Tab-separated table of C-alpha atoms in Angstrom:
chain	number	residue	atom	x	y	z
A	17	UNK	CA	107.868	27.664	170.776
A	18	UNK	CA	105.515	30.606	171.709
A	19	UNK	CA	102.071	30.486	170.621
A	20	UNK	CA	101.978	33.990	169.228
A	21	UNK	CA	105.279	33.346	167.184
A	22	UNK	CA	105.168	33.482	163.387
A	23	UNK	CA	107.021	30.098	163.512
A	24	UNK	CA	104.246	28.635	165.594
A	25	UNK	CA	101.537	30.030	163.346
A	26	UNK	CA	103.200	28.891	160.136
A	27	UNK	CA	103.852	25.506	161.572
A	28	UNK	CA	100.140	25.289	162.579
A	29	UNK	CA	98.858	26.345	159.176
A	30	UNK	CA	101.179	23.836	157.327
A	31	UNK	CA	100.226	20.988	159.721
A	32	UNK	CA	96.456	21.759	159.309
A	33	UNK	CA	96.785	22.055	155.493
A	34	UNK	CA	98.772	18.886	155.537
A	35	UNK	CA	96.132	16.971	157.480
A	36	UNK	CA	93.407	18.248	155.108
A	37	UNK	CA	95.546	17.069	152.105
A	38	UNK	CA	95.984	13.833	153.448
A	39	UNK	CA	92.314	13.064	154.435
A	40	UNK	CA	91.275	14.422	151.017
A	41	UNK	CA	93.421	11.873	149.385
A	42	UNK	CA	92.422	9.295	151.817
A	43	UNK	CA	88.895	9.686	150.854
A	44	UNK	CA	89.701	9.883	147.131
A	45	UNK	CA	91.663	6.561	147.580
A	46	UNK	CA	88.740	5.092	149.560
A	47	UNK	CA	86.142	6.156	146.874
A	48	UNK	CA	88.413	4.677	143.963
A	49	UNK	CA	88.890	1.318	146.064
A	50	UNK	CA	84.887	1.237	146.440
A	51	UNK	CA	84.639	1.804	142.914
A	52	UNK	CA	87.111	-0.881	141.942
A	53	UNK	CA	85.498	-3.425	144.280
A	54	UNK	CA	81.931	-2.774	142.872
A	55	UNK	CA	83.411	-3.235	139.367
A	56	UNK	CA	84.976	-6.477	140.387
A	57	UNK	CA	81.864	-7.675	142.143
A	58	UNK	CA	79.926	-6.925	138.748
A	59	UNK	CA	82.364	-8.709	136.763
A	60	UNK	CA	82.374	-11.670	138.966
A	61	UNK	CA	78.508	-12.053	138.696
A	62	UNK	CA	78.778	-11.899	135.011
A	63	UNK	CA	81.515	-14.359	134.539
A	64	UNK	CA	79.729	-16.668	137.086
A	65	UNK	CA	76.528	-16.400	134.803
A	66	UNK	CA	78.707	-17.635	131.897
A	67	UNK	CA	80.225	-20.453	133.863
A	68	UNK	CA	76.803	-21.725	134.997
A	69	UNK	CA	75.711	-21.647	131.354
A	70	UNK	CA	78.730	-23.512	130.321
A	71	UNK	CA	78.266	-25.749	133.188
A	72	UNK	CA	74.837	-26.806	132.337
A	73	UNK	CA	75.948	-27.842	128.923
A	74	UNK	CA	79.097	-29.546	129.685
A	75	UNK	CA	79.677	-29.838	133.392
A	76	UNK	CA	83.292	-28.953	134.310
A	77	UNK	CA	85.244	-29.870	131.270
A	78	UNK	CA	89.042	-29.202	130.507
A	79	UNK	CA	87.777	-26.748	127.891
A	80	UNK	CA	85.714	-24.594	130.425
A	81	UNK	CA	88.710	-24.593	132.980
A	82	UNK	CA	90.795	-23.134	130.395
A	83	UNK	CA	88.118	-20.807	129.344
A	84	UNK	CA	87.805	-19.631	132.927
A	85	UNK	CA	91.469	-19.362	133.287
A	86	UNK	CA	91.520	-16.993	130.274
A	87	UNK	CA	88.897	-14.985	132.178
A	88	UNK	CA	90.858	-14.548	135.065
A	89	UNK	CA	89.181	-17.224	137.363
A	90	UNK	CA	90.464	-20.484	138.892
A	91	UNK	CA	88.167	-23.473	139.566
A	92	UNK	CA	88.660	-25.275	142.950
A	93	UNK	CA	86.783	-28.824	142.980
A	94	UNK	CA	88.819	-30.314	145.715
A	95	UNK	CA	86.355	-30.887	148.743
A	96	UNK	CA	88.920	-30.622	151.593
A	97	UNK	CA	89.970	-27.145	150.212
A	98	UNK	CA	86.367	-26.017	149.686
A	99	UNK	CA	85.515	-27.080	153.280
A	100	UNK	CA	88.532	-25.129	154.679
A	101	UNK	CA	87.413	-21.951	152.844
A	102	UNK	CA	83.678	-22.480	153.996
A	103	UNK	CA	84.715	-23.063	157.592
A	104	UNK	CA	86.858	-20.102	158.012
A	105	UNK	CA	85.799	-17.817	160.867
A	106	UNK	CA	86.673	-14.673	158.887
A	107	UNK	CA	84.695	-15.662	155.869
A	108	UNK	CA	81.939	-13.138	154.851
A	109	UNK	CA	79.208	-14.495	152.651
A	110	UNK	CA	76.198	-13.406	150.887
A	111	UNK	CA	73.844	-15.157	148.547
A	112	UNK	CA	72.917	-13.651	145.321
A	113	UNK	CA	71.130	-16.458	143.261
A	114	UNK	CA	69.432	-19.636	144.124
A	115	UNK	CA	66.820	-22.065	142.793
A	116	UNK	CA	66.010	-25.613	143.242
A	117	UNK	CA	69.054	-26.923	141.218
A	118	UNK	CA	71.749	-24.218	142.174
A	119	UNK	CA	72.708	-22.287	145.143
A	120	UNK	CA	75.229	-19.462	144.400
A	121	UNK	CA	77.004	-17.509	147.179
A	122	UNK	CA	79.348	-14.702	147.067
A	123	UNK	CA	82.469	-15.112	149.506
A	124	UNK	CA	85.218	-12.795	150.946
A	125	UNK	CA	88.070	-13.789	152.548
A	126	UNK	CA	90.473	-11.206	153.511
A	127	UNK	CA	91.602	-9.655	150.135
A	128	UNK	CA	90.378	-12.886	148.276
A	129	UNK	CA	87.008	-13.320	146.578
A	130	UNK	CA	85.206	-16.412	145.811
A	131	UNK	CA	81.947	-17.584	144.207
A	132	UNK	CA	80.641	-20.888	145.722
A	133	UNK	CA	78.432	-22.914	143.620
A	134	UNK	CA	76.256	-25.694	145.055
A	135	UNK	CA	74.857	-28.005	142.480
A	136	UNK	CA	72.976	-31.331	142.929
A	137	UNK	CA	76.059	-33.199	141.997
A	138	UNK	CA	78.869	-31.300	143.666
A	139	UNK	CA	80.338	-28.004	145.132
A	140	UNK	CA	82.441	-25.567	143.213
A	141	UNK	CA	84.332	-22.599	144.209
A	142	UNK	CA	85.417	-20.104	141.645
A	143	UNK	CA	88.342	-17.859	142.725
A	144	UNK	CA	88.398	-14.321	141.379
A	145	UNK	CA	91.518	-12.716	140.505
A	146	UNK	CA	90.918	-8.829	140.874
A	147	UNK	CA	91.391	-6.530	137.830
A	148	UNK	CA	93.095	-3.595	139.708
A	149	UNK	CA	92.854	-0.217	137.824
A	150	UNK	CA	95.840	2.276	137.487
A	151	UNK	CA	93.419	4.934	139.732
A	152	UNK	CA	94.969	3.906	143.257
A	153	UNK	CA	98.548	4.183	141.868
A	154	UNK	CA	98.046	7.263	140.308
A	155	UNK	CA	96.344	8.668	143.567
A	156	UNK	CA	99.377	7.586	145.490
A	157	UNK	CA	101.887	8.926	143.194
A	158	UNK	CA	100.002	12.177	143.175
A	159	UNK	CA	99.666	12.491	146.912
A	160	UNK	CA	103.683	11.613	147.245
A	161	UNK	CA	104.552	14.183	144.848
A	162	UNK	CA	102.267	16.919	146.574
A	163	UNK	CA	103.420	15.865	150.093
A	164	UNK	CA	106.885	16.302	148.881
A	165	UNK	CA	106.256	19.587	147.262
A	166	UNK	CA	104.573	20.633	150.380
A	167	UNK	CA	107.349	19.759	152.677
A	168	UNK	CA	109.969	21.259	150.379
A	169	UNK	CA	107.834	24.557	150.303
A	170	UNK	CA	107.564	24.488	154.225
A	171	UNK	CA	111.191	24.167	154.513
A	172	UNK	CA	111.900	26.952	152.183
A	173	UNK	CA	109.587	29.264	154.129
A	174	UNK	CA	111.180	28.234	157.496
A	175	UNK	CA	114.792	28.703	155.826
A	176	UNK	CA	113.716	32.355	154.618
A	177	UNK	CA	112.255	33.287	157.989
A	178	UNK	CA	115.425	32.206	159.983
A	179	UNK	CA	117.151	35.626	159.670
A	180	UNK	CA	114.192	36.853	161.934
A	181	UNK	CA	115.279	34.782	164.742
A	182	UNK	CA	119.082	35.776	164.354
A	183	UNK	CA	117.745	39.229	163.945
A	184	UNK	CA	115.745	39.047	167.249
A	185	UNK	CA	118.659	37.979	169.079
A	186	UNK	CA	120.835	40.629	167.256
A	187	UNK	CA	118.443	43.371	168.313
A	188	UNK	CA	118.755	42.413	171.863
A	189	UNK	CA	122.544	42.438	171.851
A	190	UNK	CA	122.061	45.850	170.123
A	191	UNK	CA	119.886	47.061	173.119
A	192	UNK	CA	122.819	46.431	175.289
A	193	UNK	CA	125.080	48.258	173.128
A	194	UNK	CA	126.916	45.264	171.719
A	195	UNK	CA	127.498	45.738	168.300
A	196	UNK	CA	129.349	42.524	167.320
A	197	UNK	CA	126.519	41.049	165.550
A	198	UNK	CA	126.548	38.386	163.015
A	199	UNK	CA	123.161	38.659	161.138
A	200	UNK	CA	124.348	38.821	157.496
A	201	UNK	CA	122.955	36.171	155.141
A	202	UNK	CA	123.351	35.530	151.365
A	203	UNK	CA	119.873	35.205	150.683
A	204	UNK	CA	117.940	38.027	148.752
A	205	UNK	CA	114.539	38.067	150.016
A	206	UNK	CA	113.187	41.018	151.957
A	207	UNK	CA	113.923	39.647	155.455
A	208	UNK	CA	117.447	38.874	154.553
A	209	UNK	CA	118.002	42.179	153.108
A	210	UNK	CA	116.505	43.648	156.325
A	211	UNK	CA	118.934	41.553	158.487
A	212	UNK	CA	121.965	42.608	156.287
A	213	UNK	CA	120.988	46.406	156.633
A	214	UNK	CA	120.765	45.925	160.196
A	215	UNK	CA	124.090	44.384	160.274
A	216	UNK	CA	125.601	47.120	158.492
A	217	UNK	CA	124.003	49.697	160.720
A	218	UNK	CA	125.473	47.978	163.761
A	219	UNK	CA	128.846	47.821	162.245
A	220	UNK	CA	128.737	51.709	161.408
A	221	UNK	CA	127.757	52.216	165.158
A	222	UNK	CA	130.598	49.865	166.380
A	223	UNK	CA	133.002	51.664	164.266
A	224	UNK	CA	131.421	55.115	165.636
A	225	UNK	CA	131.778	53.847	169.263
A	226	UNK	CA	135.192	52.751	168.498
A	227	UNK	CA	136.156	56.256	167.174
A	228	UNK	CA	134.743	57.869	170.208
A	229	UNK	CA	136.772	55.593	172.552
A	230	UNK	CA	139.925	56.463	170.497
A	231	UNK	CA	138.914	59.975	170.542
A	232	UNK	CA	138.750	60.219	174.532
A	233	UNK	CA	141.688	58.059	175.127
A	234	UNK	CA	143.832	60.162	172.650
A	235	UNK	CA	142.533	63.398	174.129
A	236	UNK	CA	143.631	62.116	177.697
A	237	UNK	CA	146.935	60.997	176.276
A	238	UNK	CA	147.937	63.881	174.168
A	239	UNK	CA	146.601	66.620	176.263
A	240	UNK	CA	148.925	65.430	179.156
A	241	UNK	CA	152.168	66.871	178.140
A	242	UNK	CA	150.984	70.354	177.138
A	243	UNK	CA	149.027	70.795	180.146
A	244	UNK	CA	151.866	69.795	182.444
A	245	UNK	CA	154.101	72.079	180.576
A	246	UNK	CA	151.536	74.977	180.716
A	247	UNK	CA	151.106	74.272	184.571
A	248	UNK	CA	154.921	74.578	184.969
A	249	UNK	CA	155.264	77.717	182.980
A	250	UNK	CA	152.563	79.524	185.058
A	251	UNK	CA	154.806	79.081	187.945
A	252	UNK	CA	157.771	80.774	186.349
A	253	UNK	CA	158.423	84.629	185.782
A	254	UNK	CA	156.457	86.199	182.990
A	255	UNK	CA	159.841	86.640	180.837
A	256	UNK	CA	159.555	87.127	177.024
A	257	UNK	CA	161.053	83.555	176.653
A	258	UNK	CA	158.369	82.117	179.216
A	259	UNK	CA	155.476	83.961	177.304
A	260	UNK	CA	156.652	82.495	174.104
A	261	UNK	CA	156.900	79.059	175.637
A	262	UNK	CA	153.270	79.525	176.868
A	263	UNK	CA	152.174	80.664	173.403
A	264	UNK	CA	153.719	77.516	172.197
A	265	UNK	CA	151.713	75.438	174.608
A	266	UNK	CA	148.428	76.832	173.385
A	267	UNK	CA	149.530	76.319	169.837
A	268	UNK	CA	149.975	72.719	170.715
A	269	UNK	CA	146.597	72.471	172.369
A	270	UNK	CA	144.949	74.206	169.500
A	271	UNK	CA	146.697	71.849	167.118
A	272	UNK	CA	145.882	68.763	169.127
A	273	UNK	CA	141.947	69.741	169.055
A	274	UNK	CA	142.098	70.032	165.278
A	275	UNK	CA	143.996	66.628	165.231
A	276	UNK	CA	141.356	65.077	167.313
A	277	UNK	CA	138.751	66.143	165.087
A	278	UNK	CA	140.216	64.972	162.072
A	279	UNK	CA	140.939	61.517	163.506
A	280	UNK	CA	137.562	61.158	164.866
A	281	UNK	CA	136.145	62.086	161.314
A	282	UNK	CA	138.354	59.652	159.525
A	283	UNK	CA	137.629	56.562	161.874
A	284	UNK	CA	133.898	57.098	162.109
A	285	UNK	CA	132.983	58.478	158.450
A	286	UNK	CA	134.587	58.021	155.140
A	287	UNK	CA	136.518	61.346	155.091
A	288	UNK	CA	137.147	62.965	151.728
A	289	UNK	CA	140.871	63.547	151.434
A	290	UNK	CA	142.262	66.920	150.371
A	291	UNK	CA	145.233	65.673	148.474
A	292	UNK	CA	147.876	68.007	147.038
A	293	UNK	CA	151.501	67.753	146.438
A	294	UNK	CA	153.704	68.815	149.379
A	295	UNK	CA	157.394	68.743	150.395
A	296	UNK	CA	158.274	65.934	152.603
A	297	UNK	CA	160.401	68.303	154.986
A	298	UNK	CA	157.193	70.411	155.416
A	299	UNK	CA	155.222	67.493	156.504
A	300	UNK	CA	157.993	66.378	158.895
A	301	UNK	CA	158.289	69.646	160.404
A	302	UNK	CA	154.579	70.062	160.769
A	303	UNK	CA	154.629	66.768	162.609
A	304	UNK	CA	157.320	67.713	164.752
A	305	UNK	CA	155.524	71.033	165.819
A	306	UNK	CA	152.569	68.958	166.698
A	307	UNK	CA	154.598	66.473	168.689
A	308	UNK	CA	156.573	69.544	170.291
A	309	UNK	CA	159.751	67.504	170.277
A	310	UNK	CA	163.203	68.750	170.223
A	311	UNK	CA	164.962	69.360	166.890
A	312	UNK	CA	167.635	66.887	167.638
A	313	UNK	CA	165.289	63.989	168.394
A	314	UNK	CA	164.736	63.705	164.555
A	315	UNK	CA	167.466	63.246	161.829
A	316	UNK	CA	166.432	64.183	158.399
A	317	UNK	CA	168.370	61.853	156.141
A	318	UNK	CA	166.394	62.521	152.830
A	319	UNK	CA	165.978	64.527	149.703
A	320	UNK	CA	163.057	67.196	149.902
A	321	UNK	CA	160.897	65.123	147.567
A	322	UNK	CA	157.015	66.046	146.896
A	323	UNK	CA	154.421	63.369	147.744
A	324	UNK	CA	150.679	63.637	147.019
A	325	UNK	CA	148.777	63.429	150.559
A	326	UNK	CA	146.285	65.057	152.680
A	327	UNK	CA	148.792	67.316	154.656
A	328	UNK	CA	146.893	67.470	157.878
A	329	UNK	CA	146.144	63.573	158.159
A	330	UNK	CA	149.415	62.480	156.833
A	331	UNK	CA	151.202	64.740	159.322
A	332	UNK	CA	149.167	62.827	162.193
A	333	UNK	CA	150.433	59.563	160.968
A	334	UNK	CA	154.053	60.854	160.689
A	335	UNK	CA	153.560	62.522	164.254
A	336	UNK	CA	152.663	59.006	165.707
A	337	UNK	CA	155.463	57.205	163.922
A	338	UNK	CA	157.970	59.945	165.311
A	339	UNK	CA	156.323	59.592	168.760
A	340	UNK	CA	156.746	55.931	169.029
A	341	UNK	CA	160.400	55.993	167.717
A	342	UNK	CA	161.426	58.464	170.269
A	343	UNK	CA	159.478	57.055	172.902
A	344	UNK	CA	160.702	53.505	172.786
A	345	UNK	CA	164.150	54.128	171.268
A	346	UNK	CA	167.285	53.664	173.411
A	347	UNK	CA	168.748	57.144	172.410
A	348	UNK	CA	165.389	58.993	172.037
A	349	UNK	CA	165.995	59.714	168.435
A	350	UNK	CA	164.513	58.753	164.969
A	351	UNK	CA	166.196	58.889	161.856
A	352	UNK	CA	163.676	59.557	158.736
A	353	UNK	CA	164.918	58.459	155.267
A	354	UNK	CA	163.113	58.661	152.037
A	355	UNK	CA	163.270	58.050	148.346
A	356	UNK	CA	160.645	57.834	145.461
A	357	UNK	CA	159.399	54.467	146.807
A	358	UNK	CA	159.446	54.636	150.604
A	359	UNK	CA	159.470	56.656	153.596
A	360	UNK	CA	161.320	54.812	156.443
A	361	UNK	CA	161.343	55.921	160.300
A	362	UNK	CA	164.391	54.236	161.883
A	363	UNK	CA	165.042	53.950	165.721
A	364	UNK	CA	167.429	51.845	167.847
A	365	UNK	CA	165.373	49.642	170.195
A	366	UNK	CA	163.974	46.452	171.087
A	367	UNK	CA	162.114	44.289	168.466
A	368	UNK	CA	158.464	44.539	168.467
A	369	UNK	CA	157.004	41.635	170.829
A	370	UNK	CA	154.233	40.666	168.333
A	371	UNK	CA	153.283	40.786	164.767
A	372	UNK	CA	152.894	44.220	163.186
A	373	UNK	CA	148.938	43.546	162.433
A	374	UNK	CA	148.360	43.167	166.255
A	375	UNK	CA	149.340	46.724	166.729
A	376	UNK	CA	146.807	47.970	164.437
A	377	UNK	CA	144.206	46.973	166.886
A	378	UNK	CA	142.908	49.995	169.092
A	379	UNK	CA	144.395	49.976	172.640
A	380	UNK	CA	146.740	47.205	171.893
A	381	UNK	CA	150.291	47.308	173.385
A	382	UNK	CA	153.497	45.405	173.490
A	383	UNK	CA	155.404	44.050	176.261
A	384	UNK	CA	158.037	47.053	175.961
A	385	UNK	CA	154.919	49.442	176.471
A	386	UNK	CA	153.771	50.868	179.847
A	387	UNK	CA	150.315	52.300	180.525
A	388	UNK	CA	152.109	55.624	181.452
A	389	UNK	CA	153.707	55.953	177.998
A	390	UNK	CA	151.150	54.815	175.729
A	391	UNK	CA	147.252	53.924	175.277
A	392	UNK	CA	147.914	51.733	172.183
A	393	UNK	CA	146.506	53.876	169.572
A	394	UNK	CA	149.432	55.262	167.833
A	395	UNK	CA	149.721	52.542	165.053
A	396	UNK	CA	145.855	52.378	165.094
A	397	UNK	CA	145.578	55.986	163.895
A	398	UNK	CA	148.382	55.460	161.444
A	399	UNK	CA	146.992	52.187	159.843
A	400	UNK	CA	143.597	54.335	159.302
A	401	UNK	CA	145.453	57.270	157.803
A	402	UNK	CA	147.480	55.168	155.423
A	403	UNK	CA	144.411	53.183	154.298
A	404	UNK	CA	142.617	56.355	153.505
A	405	UNK	CA	145.501	57.346	151.248
A	406	UNK	CA	145.807	53.619	149.804
A	407	UNK	CA	149.236	53.228	151.499
A	408	UNK	CA	150.901	50.367	153.345
A	409	UNK	CA	153.048	50.299	156.342
A	410	UNK	CA	155.688	47.490	156.875
A	411	UNK	CA	157.993	46.603	159.693
A	412	UNK	CA	161.598	45.249	159.629
A	413	UNK	CA	164.175	44.667	162.459
A	414	UNK	CA	167.810	44.358	161.654
A	415	UNK	CA	170.986	44.845	163.814
A	416	UNK	CA	169.024	46.427	166.707
A	417	UNK	CA	167.175	49.056	164.519
A	418	UNK	CA	163.343	49.093	164.164
A	419	UNK	CA	162.413	50.181	160.627
A	420	UNK	CA	158.671	51.493	160.039
A	421	UNK	CA	158.446	51.790	156.218
A	422	UNK	CA	155.625	53.521	154.391
A	423	UNK	CA	155.500	52.241	150.797
A	424	UNK	CA	154.961	55.494	148.609
A	425	UNK	CA	153.079	53.948	145.687
A	426	UNK	CA	152.414	57.289	143.968
C-alpha cells in the first residue's frame, strides 16, 4: 500500500488511535490495580492489629480462627508449611511492626499475600484473601466494547471507501477507451454515488461508441449497392430511362443518409418518436423504395390496416426485415402478412443457426451469412426500433419457412 494512499493514511490513523486507547486503558487498569492493592494492604494491617489484640487475650483459640475466617483470613500454624513459605526464593518481605514480644512482617508471594507473626511462643502466618472491586472488570468490559466499536467503525469506513479502488481501476480502463466497467454499488454515500454516476456515463459512452460503429459499418454496407448502380449508369448512354435510373440512385443515397442519421440518433440517445397513424401499405412501399428492390420481390398478402408508429424509423425496421428475407431466401422473395395483432415476414430458406436473441447483438452473423452479404446489423437495428415502439419480434420456422413476427400490441 503506497504511503500517500488514502487507505494508508486511514490505517495509520486508526492504528495510532487504537494504540493510544489501549495505552490509556492499560494505565487506567494499572492505577485501579494499585489502588486495590493499597486498599488490601491497609485492610490487612487493620485486621492484623485486631488479630494481635485478640491473640494477646486468648492465644489462637477456635473462636479466633472462626472470627478471622469471617474476616477473610486463614491462619496457618503448621511449622512445615510456614517454613516453606518463608524459604521461598520469590518471597517479598517487609517489616511493618516489631517490639520485644512480637515481630510482624508483610509477605508477598506471587499474587498471594501473607502476614507473618513471630511471637515468643510460636510462628503464625495469616493468609489474606483479597477483596477485588468491580473496577477492573468494568474497565476491561469498557475496553472490549470500545475496541469492538472502533473495529466496526474502521471496517465500515474501509467498506465505504472500497468504491474508490474500483473507480480508480475503472478510470484506467476508461482512459484506454474500454467502457465495459463494473463500478456500480448499492451503497448510498457520496463516493458510491460518484462511482454509480461514472458507471452510467461509461455506459452512455459505450452506447455512443457502439452507435458510431454501427453507423460506419451500415454506411459501408448500404452505400455499396447504389454506388455500384450509379457507377454502372454513368457508363451508359444518357437516355431518358438511364437519367431516371440515375435520379433513383441519388434518391436512394439521400434516403440512406436520412436513415443513417435516424439510426445513429436512436441508438445513441433516447429519441422522441413522432408516432402517427399510417397505412401499412405506405410503410411497406417506403421500405421497398429505400431498399430499391424489385416489385415482385415482395408479396403483400394483407388488408391495408392502420398502425400507430414513427413512419421513418418503422420503415427502417421493415426495410431490414425485407432485406434479410430477400437476401437469404431461396427464391429471393418475401411474403408480408398482417392482421390487427401481428405483422409477419415469411421467406423460404434455412432455419436460423442460433437463437434469435443472438442476432440482436451488433455485428453478429449466423452460419448461413457471408461477410460480403451482411455486417450483422439488420436485426440489431430492428430490435432497437421495435424497443423504441415497445414492440417485440418473434421467430418461427415451419415447413422450410422462416417467419419473423412483429407483435402489434396497439
